[in-house]
Amino acid sequence: MAERVVLAYSGGLDTSVGIGWLKDATGKEVVALAIDVGQSGEDMDVIRQRALDCGAVESIVVDAKDEFATDYVMPALKANALYQKRYPLVSALSRPLIAKYLASTAKDLGANSVAHGCTGKGNDQVRFEAAVAALAPELTSLAPVRDFALTRDKAIEYAAMHNLPIAQSKKSPYSIDQNVYGRAVETGFLEDPWNAPIEDLYTYTQDPAVTREPTEVVISFDQGIPVAIDGVPVTPLQAIELMNLHAGNQGVGRIDIVEDRLVGIKSREVYEAPAGIALIAAHEELENMTIERDLARYKRTVESKWAELVYDGLWFSGLKRALDVFIDETQKHVTGDIRLKMHAGSAVVTGRKSTQSLYDFNLATYDTGDTFDQSMAKGFIELWSLPSKISARRDLAGK
Ligand code: ARG
């Protein structure tokens, strides 16, 4: 029996042509694997059939939307994960999930290698291959676009020559990756970082400049996870889908950033992640109310490390696993309701309540009912500033 390779298949030009290229270059049979992470667009059945028409021996589609939302996006929400304080890791979150299915499918079908359609300039090649290495070290990773220098022009030529059923007519000037958590758009005129994004880049968000009534929702969290919106129970996937609508309609979640890629390149990226930005704003504020001060402060440093690890393709690493345990521990009391107002591109918390609240009205109030003993503050400050006072006596002496 011929050797087999499992290809992460998107249905696009590069991976469609990649089927033939892999076969020609390696003599292996190609199994196409398409993972539905809520990228919408084309019907997954059409994509499945296209892989067969392009020469795959087998074509598999996995609906992983719920798994993606629950096991990949929710940990990111608990971590308030934003790379460079802005990017909610949309693409970076889907890669380890896809890699997991590549590895398990290869095992099931007796393949000794996997493949992806990434170029050699991006983060995604690293994420796929590092995840596969961590899950199935015996597998080899192939990257036809990168390793056989498969340019776009060559791909179009190959598709025409072999009569592949892949439309080249509506060639998009952008490289787009999308899933239920958001969209990433790069290349084209965006490569000049001075060029402003134009309206037709966006599909998950409406123009925030258009005047409309604000939207208000109440999001209920249980241990850091959204479990109801306006009192209606939701799964993680439903929470993301619903918040994409609410926040997207208000133009929330557009991001335009020059980003530091793992391979050393600075690149200009445009994202839209309405649910991500809105849910993180809500979740973070509930943490402010329910997590004690030092734990909350320390968690912020863990959050940025977590985001960098995931961005850098180390989802399946010991450090990431250990940080997950820490983050889960912090979420024990992150239960309660957040009222979120979305309007003109911003999502702002206007109310919070929790049975786990550490907010004590009687300590906070300046009105009657105050139980805070202000006389204690004087001695506290004396001791708090004692080290500064002692060192100042030395350092300022004789000046
Ligand atoms: N720069 C982002 C990241 O590394 C998005 C990559 C999206 N991929 C794409 N083919 N457009 O996570």
Coordinates of C-alpha atoms and ligand atoms in Angstrom, one line a residue:
M1 CA 0.0 0.0 0.0
A2 CA 1.2 3.5 -0.8
E3 CA 2.2 5.7 2.0
R4 CA -0.3 8.3 3.1
V5 CA -0.2 12.0 4.1
V6 CA -3.0 13.8 5.8
L7 CA -3.4 17.4 4.5
A8 CA -5.1 20.2 6.4
Y9 CA -7.5 21.2 3.7
S10 CA -9.3 24.5 3.5
G11 CA -10.9 24.2 0.0
G12 CA -8.9 27.2 -1.3
L13 CA -6.6 27.3 -4.2
D14 CA -3.3 26.5 -2.4
T15 CA -4.5 23.4 -0.6
S16 CA -6.5 22.2 -3.6
V17 CA -3.4 22.4 -5.8
G18 CA -1.4 21.0 -2.8
I19 CA -3.1 17.7 -3.2
G20 CA -1.6 17.1 -6.6
W21 CA 1.7 18.6 -5.7
L22 CA 2.1 16.4 -2.7
K23 CA 1.2 13.3 -4.8
D24 CA 3.6 14.3 -7.6
A25 CA 6.5 15.2 -5.2
T26 CA 6.2 12.4 -2.7
G27 CA 4.3 9.6 -4.4
K28 CA 2.0 9.5 -1.3
E29 CA -1.7 9.2 -1.3
V30 CA -3.3 12.3 0.0
V31 CA -6.1 12.3 2.6
A32 CA -7.8 15.7 2.8
L33 CA -9.0 16.8 6.3
A34 CA -11.2 19.9 6.6
I35 CA -12.0 21.2 10.1
D36 CA -15.0 23.3 10.6
V37 CA -14.1 25.9 13.2
G38 CA -17.0 28.2 12.1
Q39 CA -15.2 29.8 9.2
S40 CA -18.6 29.9 7.4
G41 CA -18.3 30.8 3.7
E42 CA -18.6 27.6 1.6
D43 CA -20.6 24.6 2.5
M44 CA -18.4 21.9 4.0
D45 CA -19.9 19.2 1.7
V46 CA -18.8 21.2 -1.3
I47 CA -15.3 21.5 0.2
R48 CA -15.2 17.7 0.9
Q49 CA -16.2 16.9 -2.6
R50 CA -13.6 19.3 -4.1
A51 CA -10.8 17.6 -2.3
L52 CA -11.8 14.3 -4.0
D53 CA -12.1 16.0 -7.4
C54 CA -8.6 17.4 -6.9
G55 CA -7.3 13.9 -6.4
A56 CA -7.5 13.1 -2.7
V57 CA -8.0 9.4 -1.9
E58 CA -10.2 10.2 1.0
S59 CA -11.8 13.4 2.2
I60 CA -12.9 14.0 5.8
V61 CA -14.8 16.9 7.3
V62 CA -15.0 17.4 11.1
D63 CA -17.4 19.8 12.7
A64 CA -15.3 21.1 15.5
K65 CA -17.1 24.3 16.2
D66 CA -18.3 23.4 19.7
E67 CA -14.9 21.9 20.6
F68 CA -13.1 25.0 19.3
A69 CA -15.4 27.3 21.4
T70 CA -15.2 25.2 24.6
D71 CA -11.6 23.9 24.6
Y72 CA -9.7 26.7 22.8
V73 CA -11.7 30.0 22.9
M74 CA -12.9 29.6 26.5
P75 CA -9.3 29.1 27.9
A76 CA -8.4 32.3 26.0
L77 CA -11.3 34.2 27.5
K78 CA -10.3 33.0 31.0
A79 CA -6.8 34.3 30.3
N80 CA -8.2 37.6 28.8
A81 CA -5.7 36.7 26.1
L82 CA -4.6 39.6 23.9
Y83 CA -1.3 39.4 22.0
Q84 CA 0.4 42.7 22.1
K85 CA -2.5 43.8 24.3
R86 CA -4.8 43.9 21.2
Y87 CA -5.1 40.7 19.2
P88 CA -7.4 38.0 20.6
L89 CA -5.4 35.2 18.9
V90 CA -8.1 34.2 16.5
S91 CA -6.0 32.2 14.1
A92 CA -3.5 31.1 16.7
L93 CA -6.3 29.3 18.7
S94 CA -7.5 27.3 15.7
R95 CA -4.1 25.8 14.7
P96 CA -3.6 23.5 17.7
L97 CA -7.1 22.1 17.2
I98 CA -6.5 21.4 13.5
A99 CA -3.1 19.9 14.4
K100 CA -4.8 17.6 16.9
Y101 CA -7.1 16.3 14.2
L102 CA -4.2 16.0 11.7
A103 CA -2.3 13.8 14.2
S104 CA -5.2 11.7 15.2
T105 CA -6.4 11.1 11.6
A106 CA -2.8 10.2 10.6
K107 CA -2.8 7.7 13.4
D108 CA -6.2 6.2 12.5
L109 CA -5.4 5.9 8.8
G110 CA -1.8 4.7 9.2
A111 CA -0.3 7.8 7.6
N112 CA 3.3 8.7 8.5
S113 CA 3.1 12.4 7.6
V114 CA 0.8 15.4 7.7
A115 CA 0.8 18.5 5.6
H116 CA -0.5 22.1 5.6
G117 CA -0.7 24.9 3.1
C118 CA 1.2 27.6 5.0
T119 CA 3.9 29.7 3.5
G120 CA 7.4 30.0 5.1
K121 CA 6.8 33.5 6.3
G122 CA 4.1 33.2 8.9
N123 CA 3.2 32.0 12.3
D124 CA 0.8 29.3 11.2
Q125 CA 3.4 26.9 9.8
V126 CA 5.1 27.0 13.2
R127 CA 1.9 26.4 15.1
F128 CA 0.9 23.4 13.0
E129 CA 4.3 21.7 13.1
A130 CA 5.1 22.5 16.7
A131 CA 1.7 21.1 17.8
V132 CA 2.1 18.0 15.6
A133 CA 5.6 17.5 17.1
A134 CA 4.2 17.7 20.6
L135 CA 1.3 15.3 19.9
A136 CA 2.8 12.8 17.5
P137 CA 6.6 13.1 17.4
E138 CA 6.8 10.2 14.9
L139 CA 5.0 12.2 12.2
T140 CA 6.8 14.2 9.5
S141 CA 5.3 17.6 8.6
L142 CA 5.2 18.6 4.9
A143 CA 4.5 22.1 3.6
P144 CA 4.1 22.1 -0.2
V145 CA 3.6 25.8 -0.6
R146 CA 6.7 26.6 1.4
D147 CA 8.9 23.6 0.6
F148 CA 8.1 23.2 -3.1
A149 CA 7.9 27.0 -3.7
L150 CA 4.3 26.9 -4.8
T151 CA 3.6 30.5 -5.7
R152 CA 0.1 31.7 -6.4
D153 CA 0.8 32.0 -10.2
K154 CA 2.2 28.5 -10.3
A155 CA -0.9 27.3 -8.4
I156 CA -3.2 28.9 -10.9
E157 CA -1.3 27.4 -13.8
Y158 CA -1.3 24.0 -12.2
A159 CA -5.1 24.2 -11.5
A160 CA -5.8 25.2 -15.1
M161 CA -3.5 22.5 -16.6
H162 CA -5.1 19.7 -14.5
N163 CA -8.6 21.1 -14.8
L164 CA -9.0 21.3 -11.1
P165 CA -12.5 22.5 -10.0
I166 CA -11.3 25.5 -8.2
A167 CA -12.5 29.0 -9.0
Q168 CA -9.6 31.4 -9.6
S169 CA -11.8 34.2 -11.0
K170 CA -12.8 35.9 -7.8
K171 CA -9.2 36.2 -6.6
S172 CA -9.2 38.2 -3.4
P173 CA -6.3 40.6 -2.9
Y174 CA -6.2 39.6 0.7
S175 CA -5.0 36.6 2.7
I176 CA -7.9 35.9 5.0
D177 CA -8.3 33.4 7.9
Q178 CA -11.5 33.2 9.8
N179 CA -13.3 31.2 12.4
V180 CA -16.2 31.8 14.8
Y181 CA -13.9 33.8 17.1
G182 CA -13.0 36.3 14.4
R183 CA -11.2 37.2 11.1
A184 CA -7.7 38.0 10.2
V185 CA -7.0 40.0 7.0
E186 CA -3.6 40.7 5.6
T187 CA -1.6 41.6 2.4
G188 CA -2.8 43.6 -0.5
F189 CA -2.8 47.4 0.0
L190 CA -2.7 46.8 3.8
E191 CA 1.0 46.0 3.3
D192 CA 1.6 49.8 3.4
P193 CA 1.0 50.5 7.1
W194 CA 0.0 54.1 6.3
N195 CA -3.0 52.9 4.2
A196 CA -6.2 53.0 6.2
P197 CA -8.5 49.9 6.2
I198 CA -11.5 50.2 3.9
E199 CA -15.0 49.2 4.8
D200 CA -15.1 46.1 2.5
L201 CA -12.4 44.4 4.6
Y202 CA -15.0 43.7 7.3
T203 CA -17.7 41.1 7.4
Y204 CA -18.3 40.4 11.1
T205 CA -18.6 44.1 12.1
Q206 CA -20.7 47.1 10.9
D207 CA -19.2 50.5 10.4
P208 CA -19.0 52.0 13.9
A209 CA -19.4 55.5 12.5
V210 CA -23.0 54.9 11.5
T211 CA -25.3 56.2 14.1
R212 CA -27.6 53.6 15.8
E213 CA -29.1 53.0 19.2
P214 CA -26.8 51.4 21.8
T215 CA -27.2 47.7 22.6
E216 CA -27.2 46.5 26.2
V217 CA -26.8 42.9 27.3
V218 CA -26.4 41.1 30.6
I219 CA -23.8 38.4 30.4
S220 CA -23.8 35.8 33.2
F221 CA -20.5 34.0 33.9
D222 CA -19.9 30.8 35.9
Q223 CA -16.3 30.4 36.9
G224 CA -15.1 32.6 34.1
I225 CA -17.3 31.0 31.3
P226 CA -20.3 32.9 29.8
V227 CA -23.3 30.7 30.6
A228 CA -26.3 33.0 29.8
I229 CA -27.0 36.1 27.9
D230 CA -30.0 38.2 29.0
G231 CA -31.0 35.3 31.1
V232 CA -31.1 32.8 28.3
P233 CA -28.7 29.9 28.8
V234 CA -26.0 29.6 26.2
T235 CA -23.2 27.1 25.3
P236 CA -19.7 28.7 24.7
L237 CA -20.3 28.5 21.0
Q238 CA -23.7 30.2 21.3
A239 CA -22.2 32.9 23.5
I240 CA -19.6 33.7 20.9
E241 CA -22.1 33.6 18.0
L242 CA -24.6 35.8 19.8
M243 CA -22.0 38.3 20.9
N244 CA -20.6 38.4 17.4
L245 CA -24.0 39.7 16.4
H246 CA -24.6 42.1 19.2
A247 CA -21.1 43.5 19.3
G248 CA -20.6 43.2 15.5
N249 CA -23.7 45.3 14.8
Q250 CA -22.2 48.1 16.9
G251 CA -18.8 47.9 15.1
V252 CA -17.1 46.5 18.2
G253 CA -13.9 44.5 17.8
R254 CA -12.0 46.0 14.8
I255 CA -8.3 45.9 15.3
D256 CA -5.5 47.4 13.1
I257 CA -2.1 46.6 14.3
V258 CA 1.6 46.2 13.3
E259 CA 2.4 42.8 14.8
D260 CA 5.6 41.0 15.8
R261 CA 5.5 37.6 14.1
L262 CA 7.4 34.7 15.6
V263 CA 9.6 34.5 12.5
G264 CA 10.9 38.0 13.1
I265 CA 8.9 39.9 10.6
K266 CA 6.7 42.9 11.6
S267 CA 3.5 42.7 9.7
R268 CA 0.4 44.9 9.4
E269 CA -2.8 43.0 10.3
V270 CA -6.4 43.9 10.4
Y271 CA -8.7 41.8 12.6
E272 CA -12.3 41.8 13.6
A273 CA -13.3 39.9 16.7
P274 CA -16.5 41.4 18.0
A275 CA -17.4 38.6 20.5
G276 CA -13.8 38.3 21.7
I277 CA -13.4 42.0 22.5
A278 CA -16.8 42.3 24.1
L279 CA -16.5 39.1 26.2
I280 CA -13.0 39.9 27.4
A281 CA -14.1 43.4 28.5
A282 CA -17.0 41.8 30.5
H283 CA -14.9 39.0 31.9
E284 CA -12.1 41.2 33.0
E285 CA -14.4 43.5 34.9
L286 CA -16.0 40.5 36.7
E287 CA -12.5 39.5 37.7
N288 CA -11.9 43.0 39.1
M289 CA -14.8 42.4 41.4
T290 CA -14.2 38.8 42.4
I291 CA -10.5 38.2 42.5
E292 CA -8.4 39.4 45.4
R293 CA -5.8 42.1 44.7
D294 CA -2.5 40.3 44.5
L295 CA -3.9 37.3 42.6
A296 CA -5.5 39.7 40.1
R297 CA -2.2 41.7 39.7
Y298 CA -0.2 38.5 39.2
K299 CA -2.7 37.1 36.8
R300 CA -2.1 40.0 34.4
T301 CA 1.5 39.0 34.0
V302 CA 0.5 35.3 33.5
E303 CA -2.1 36.5 30.9
S304 CA 0.4 38.1 28.6
K305 CA 2.8 35.2 28.9
W306 CA -0.1 32.8 28.0
A307 CA -1.0 34.9 25.0
E308 CA 2.6 34.9 23.8
L309 CA 3.0 31.1 24.2
V310 CA -0.2 30.5 22.2
Y311 CA 0.8 33.1 19.6
D312 CA 4.2 31.4 19.3
G313 CA 2.7 28.0 18.7
L314 CA 3.3 26.4 22.1
W315 CA -0.3 25.4 22.9
F316 CA 0.8 21.9 23.7
S317 CA 3.7 22.8 26.0
G318 CA 4.5 22.2 29.6
L319 CA 4.5 25.8 30.5
K320 CA 1.2 26.5 28.8
R321 CA -0.4 23.5 30.7
A322 CA 1.0 24.7 34.0
L323 CA -0.3 28.3 33.4
D324 CA -3.7 26.8 32.5
V325 CA -3.9 25.2 36.0
F326 CA -3.0 28.6 37.5
I327 CA -5.7 30.4 35.5
D328 CA -8.3 27.8 36.3
E329 CA -7.6 28.3 39.9
T330 CA -8.2 32.0 39.6
Q331 CA -11.6 31.5 38.0
K332 CA -13.2 29.7 41.0
H333 CA -15.1 32.8 42.0
V334 CA -15.5 34.5 38.7
T335 CA -19.2 34.0 38.7
G336 CA -21.8 36.7 38.3
D337 CA -23.5 39.2 35.9
I338 CA -22.0 41.9 33.8
R339 CA -24.1 44.6 32.0
L340 CA -22.4 45.6 28.8
K341 CA -23.2 48.5 26.7
M342 CA -22.1 48.4 23.1
H343 CA -22.1 51.5 20.9
A344 CA -20.1 53.1 18.1
G345 CA -17.3 50.6 18.2
S346 CA -16.9 50.3 21.9
A347 CA -18.0 47.9 24.6
V348 CA -18.3 49.3 28.0
V349 CA -19.3 47.7 31.3
T350 CA -22.0 49.7 33.0
G351 CA -22.9 47.3 35.9
R352 CA -21.7 44.2 37.7
K353 CA -23.0 42.0 40.4
S354 CA -21.9 38.7 42.0
T355 CA -22.6 36.5 44.9
Q356 CA -18.8 36.1 45.0
S357 CA -18.1 39.8 45.1
L358 CA -15.3 41.2 47.2
Y359 CA -16.7 44.7 46.8
D360 CA -17.9 45.7 50.3
F361 CA -20.2 48.7 50.2
N362 CA -19.6 49.5 53.8
L363 CA -15.8 49.7 53.3
A364 CA -16.1 51.7 50.1
T365 CA -18.7 54.2 51.0
Y366 CA -18.0 57.8 51.9
D367 CA -21.5 58.1 53.3
T368 CA -23.1 56.9 56.5
G369 CA -22.6 53.2 57.1
D370 CA -18.8 53.5 56.7
T371 CA -17.1 50.6 58.6
F372 CA -13.5 51.5 57.5
D373 CA -11.5 52.6 60.4
Q374 CA -9.5 55.5 58.9
S375 CA -7.3 55.9 62.0
M376 CA -5.6 52.6 61.0
A377 CA -4.3 54.2 57.7
K378 CA -1.9 56.5 59.5
G379 CA 0.1 53.7 61.1
F380 CA -0.1 51.6 57.9
I381 CA 1.5 54.4 55.9
E382 CA 4.2 54.9 58.5
L383 CA 5.3 51.2 58.1
W384 CA 4.7 51.1 54.4
S385 CA 7.0 54.0 53.7
L386 CA 9.6 53.1 56.4
P387 CA 12.0 51.4 53.9
S388 CA 11.8 54.5 51.7
K389 CA 12.4 56.8 54.6
I390 CA 15.4 54.8 55.9
S391 CA 17.1 54.7 52.5
A392 CA 16.3 58.3 51.8
R393 CA 18.1 59.3 55.0
R394 CA 21.2 57.6 53.6
D395 CA 20.9 58.6 49.9
L396 CA 19.9 62.2 50.4
A397 CA 22.4 62.8 53.3
G398 CA 24.8 65.7 52.5
K399 CA 22.9 66.7 49.3
Ligands
ARG1 N1 -1.1 37.2 12.0 C1 -2.2 36.4 12.6 C2 -1.6 35.3 13.4 O1 -0.5 34.9 13.3 C3 -3.1 35.9 11.5 C4 -2.7 34.9 10.6 C5 -3.8 34.6 9.6 N2 -3.4 33.8 8.5 C6 -3.7 34.1 7.3 N3 -3.5 33.2 6.4 N4 -4.3 35.2 7.0 O2 -2.3 34.7 14.2

